[in-house]
Amino acid sequence: MFRDYATWRKSTRSAQQGNCVEVADLGAGVGIRDTKAREQGHLMVSAGDWAGFVDSLKK
């Protein structure tokens, strides 16, 4: 599956405890998954929705 070949990354501000999510560019959108439960799959949103979400955090 394409998500297995994606480059997943997490925030540099994430604690070393692993309580975070990872994101990846999946081509058709942005994948979001729980670091502790990677085997449970991911949520995919459009690149535009992800950009809007990130922009809202900056305000």
GROMACS .gro file of N, CA and C in nm:
model
  177
    1MET      N    1   0.084  -0.118   0.000
    1MET     CA    2   0.000   0.000   0.000
    1MET      C    3   0.089   0.124   0.000
    2PHE      N    4   0.044   0.232  -0.064
    2PHE     CA    5   0.127   0.351  -0.081
    2PHE      C    6   0.169   0.414   0.050
    3ARG      N    7   0.089   0.403   0.155
    3ARG     CA    8   0.127   0.466   0.282
    3ARG      C    9   0.250   0.401   0.343
    4ASP      N   10   0.278   0.274   0.307
    4ASP     CA   11   0.396   0.206   0.358
    4ASP      C   12   0.524   0.266   0.304
    5TYR      N   13   0.516   0.333   0.191
    5TYR     CA   14   0.633   0.393   0.128
    5TYR      C   15   0.641   0.543   0.152
    6ALA      N   16   0.544   0.597   0.223
    6ALA     CA   17   0.543   0.740   0.252
    6ALA      C   18   0.648   0.773   0.357
    7THR      N   19   0.692   0.898   0.357
    7THR     CA   20   0.782   0.946   0.461
    7THR      C   21   0.698   1.012   0.569
    8TRP      N   22   0.677   0.942   0.677
    8TRP     CA   23   0.599   0.993   0.789
    8TRP      C   24   0.691   1.073   0.879
    9ARG      N   25   0.639   1.185   0.930
    9ARG     CA   26   0.719   1.268   1.019
    9ARG      C   27   0.632   1.321   1.132
   10LYS      N   28   0.698   1.353   1.242
   10LYS     CA   29   0.626   1.412   1.354
   10LYS      C   30   0.694   1.543   1.393
   11SER      N   31   0.624   1.622   1.468
   11SER     CA   32   0.673   1.752   1.507
   11SER      C   33   0.801   1.741   1.588
   12THR      N   34   0.891   1.834   1.567
   12THR     CA   35   1.013   1.838   1.647
   12THR      C   36   0.981   1.877   1.791
   13ARG      N   37   0.860   1.927   1.814
   13ARG     CA   38   0.817   1.964   1.949
   13ARG      C   39   0.751   1.848   2.023
   14SER      N   40   0.740   1.735   1.959
   14SER     CA   41   0.679   1.619   2.022
   14SER      C   42   0.766   1.570   2.138
   15ALA      N   43   0.700   1.527   2.242
   15ALA     CA   44   0.773   1.471   2.357
   15ALA      C   45   0.830   1.336   2.319
   16GLN      N   46   0.934   1.296   2.386
   16GLN     CA   47   0.996   1.167   2.360
   16GLN      C   48   0.907   1.051   2.404
   17GLN      N   49   0.797   1.080   2.472
   17GLN     CA   50   0.705   0.977   2.519
   17GLN      C   51   0.624   0.915   2.405
   18GLY      N   52   0.625   0.977   2.289
   18GLY     CA   53   0.552   0.923   2.175
   18GLY      C   54   0.406   0.962   2.170
   19ASN      N   55   0.365   1.056   2.251
   19ASN     CA   56   0.225   1.102   2.251
   19ASN      C   57   0.206   1.205   2.140
   20CYS      N   58   0.200   1.158   2.018
   20CYS     CA   59   0.190   1.252   1.908
   20CYS      C   60   0.130   1.184   1.786
   21VAL      N   61   0.111   1.261   1.683
   21VAL     CA   62   0.066   1.209   1.555
   21VAL      C   63   0.176   1.231   1.453
   22GLU      N   64   0.168   1.157   1.345
   22GLU     CA   65   0.262   1.172   1.234
   22GLU      C   66   0.184   1.214   1.111
   23VAL      N   67   0.249   1.285   1.021
   23VAL     CA   68   0.186   1.327   0.896
   23VAL      C   69   0.275   1.286   0.779
   24ALA      N   70   0.212   1.267   0.664
   24ALA     CA   71   0.287   1.232   0.543
   24ALA      C   72   0.213   1.284   0.421
   25ASP      N   73   0.289   1.324   0.322
   25ASP     CA   74   0.233   1.360   0.192
   25ASP      C   75   0.206   1.229   0.118
   26LEU      N   76   0.079   1.201   0.092
   26LEU     CA   77   0.041   1.077   0.025
   26LEU      C   78   0.005   1.098  -0.121
   27GLY      N   79   0.039   1.214  -0.173
   27GLY     CA   80   0.010   1.242  -0.313
   27GLY      C   81  -0.132   1.291  -0.334
   28ALA      N   82  -0.229   1.210  -0.298
   28ALA     CA   83  -0.370   1.246  -0.312
   28ALA      C   84  -0.419   1.329  -0.194
   29GLY      N   85  -0.337   1.346  -0.093
   29GLY     CA   86  -0.374   1.422   0.026
   29GLY      C   87  -0.268   1.407   0.133
   30VAL      N   88  -0.303   1.446   0.253
   30VAL     CA   89  -0.211   1.438   0.366
   30VAL      C   90  -0.262   1.330   0.461
   31GLY      N   91  -0.175   1.236   0.495
   31GLY     CA   92  -0.211   1.131   0.588
   31GLY      C   93  -0.175   1.171   0.729
   32ILE      N   94  -0.260   1.133   0.823
   32ILE     CA   95  -0.239   1.163   0.965
   32ILE      C   96  -0.260   1.032   1.040
   33ARG      N   97  -0.165   0.995   1.127
   33ARG     CA   98  -0.181   0.872   1.204
   33ARG      C   99  -0.124   0.888   1.344
   34ASP      N  100  -0.169   0.803   1.433
   34ASP     CA  101  -0.124   0.801   1.572
   34ASP      C  102   0.008   0.726   1.579
   35THR      N  103   0.109   0.788   1.637
   35THR     CA  104   0.240   0.726   1.646
   35THR      C  105   0.236   0.593   1.720
   36LYS      N  106   0.153   0.585   1.824
   36LYS     CA  107   0.147   0.463   1.905
   36LYS      C  108   0.060   0.355   1.841
   37ALA      N  109  -0.017   0.387   1.739
   37ALA     CA  110  -0.109   0.289   1.680
   37ALA      C  111  -0.101   0.294   1.528
   38ARG      N  112   0.018   0.289   1.474
   38ARG     CA  113   0.039   0.299   1.330
   38ARG      C  114  -0.037   0.191   1.253
   39GLU      N  115  -0.048   0.073   1.312
   39GLU     CA  116  -0.113  -0.039   1.244
   39GLU      C  117  -0.264  -0.018   1.227
   40GLN      N  118  -0.320   0.081   1.295
   40GLN     CA  119  -0.464   0.107   1.285
   40GLN      C  120  -0.500   0.194   1.165
   41GLY      N  121  -0.402   0.228   1.085
   41GLY     CA  122  -0.431   0.305   0.965
   41GLY      C  123  -0.412   0.455   0.984
   42HIS      N  124  -0.468   0.530   0.892
   42HIS     CA  125  -0.450   0.674   0.894
   42HIS      C  126  -0.577   0.743   0.847
   43LEU      N  127  -0.585   0.871   0.875
   43LEU     CA  128  -0.690   0.960   0.827
   43LEU      C  129  -0.628   1.040   0.714
   44MET      N  130  -0.699   1.057   0.604
   44MET     CA  131  -0.645   1.137   0.495
   44MET      C  132  -0.735   1.258   0.472
   45VAL      N  133  -0.674   1.374   0.460
   45VAL     CA  134  -0.744   1.499   0.430
   45VAL      C  135  -0.678   1.562   0.308
   46SER      N  136  -0.749   1.652   0.244
   46SER     CA  137  -0.692   1.718   0.127
   46SER      C  138  -0.578   1.811   0.170
   47ALA      N  139  -0.490   1.839   0.078
   47ALA     CA  140  -0.378   1.929   0.107
   47ALA      C  141  -0.430   2.067   0.148
   48GLY      N  142  -0.537   2.111   0.086
   48GLY     CA  143  -0.596   2.241   0.120
   48GLY      C  144  -0.652   2.244   0.262
   49ASP      N  145  -0.719   2.136   0.300
   49ASP     CA  146  -0.772   2.127   0.437
   49ASP      C  147  -0.659   2.126   0.538
   50TRP      N  148  -0.552   2.051   0.509
   50TRP     CA  149  -0.438   2.046   0.600
   50TRP      C  150  -0.373   2.184   0.613
   51ALA      N  151  -0.355   2.253   0.502
   51ALA     CA  152  -0.296   2.387   0.505
   51ALA      C  153  -0.382   2.482   0.588
   52GLY      N  154  -0.513   2.472   0.571
   52GLY     CA  155  -0.604   2.556   0.650
   52GLY      C  156  -0.594   2.527   0.799
   53PHE      N  157  -0.583   2.398   0.833
   53PHE     CA  158  -0.568   2.359   0.973
   53PHE      C  159  -0.439   2.416   1.032
   54VAL      N  160  -0.329   2.398   0.961
   54VAL     CA  161  -0.200   2.447   1.009
   54VAL      C  162  -0.202   2.599   1.022
   55ASP      N  163  -0.260   2.668   0.925
   55ASP     CA  164  -0.269   2.814   0.933
   55ASP      C  165  -0.351   2.859   1.055
   56SER      N  166  -0.458   2.784   1.086
   56SER     CA  167  -0.541   2.822   1.200
   56SER      C  168  -0.465   2.809   1.332
   57LEU      N  169  -0.367   2.720   1.338
   57LEU     CA  170  -0.288   2.704   1.460
   57LEU      C  171  -0.191   2.820   1.480
   58LYS      N  172  -0.158   2.887   1.374
   58LYS     CA  173  -0.062   2.998   1.382
   58LYS      C  174  -0.125   3.127   1.430
   59LYS      N  175  -0.255   3.131   1.438
   59LYS     CA  176  -0.326   3.255   1.474
   59LYS      C  177  -0.344   3.268   1.623
   0.00000   0.00000   0.00000
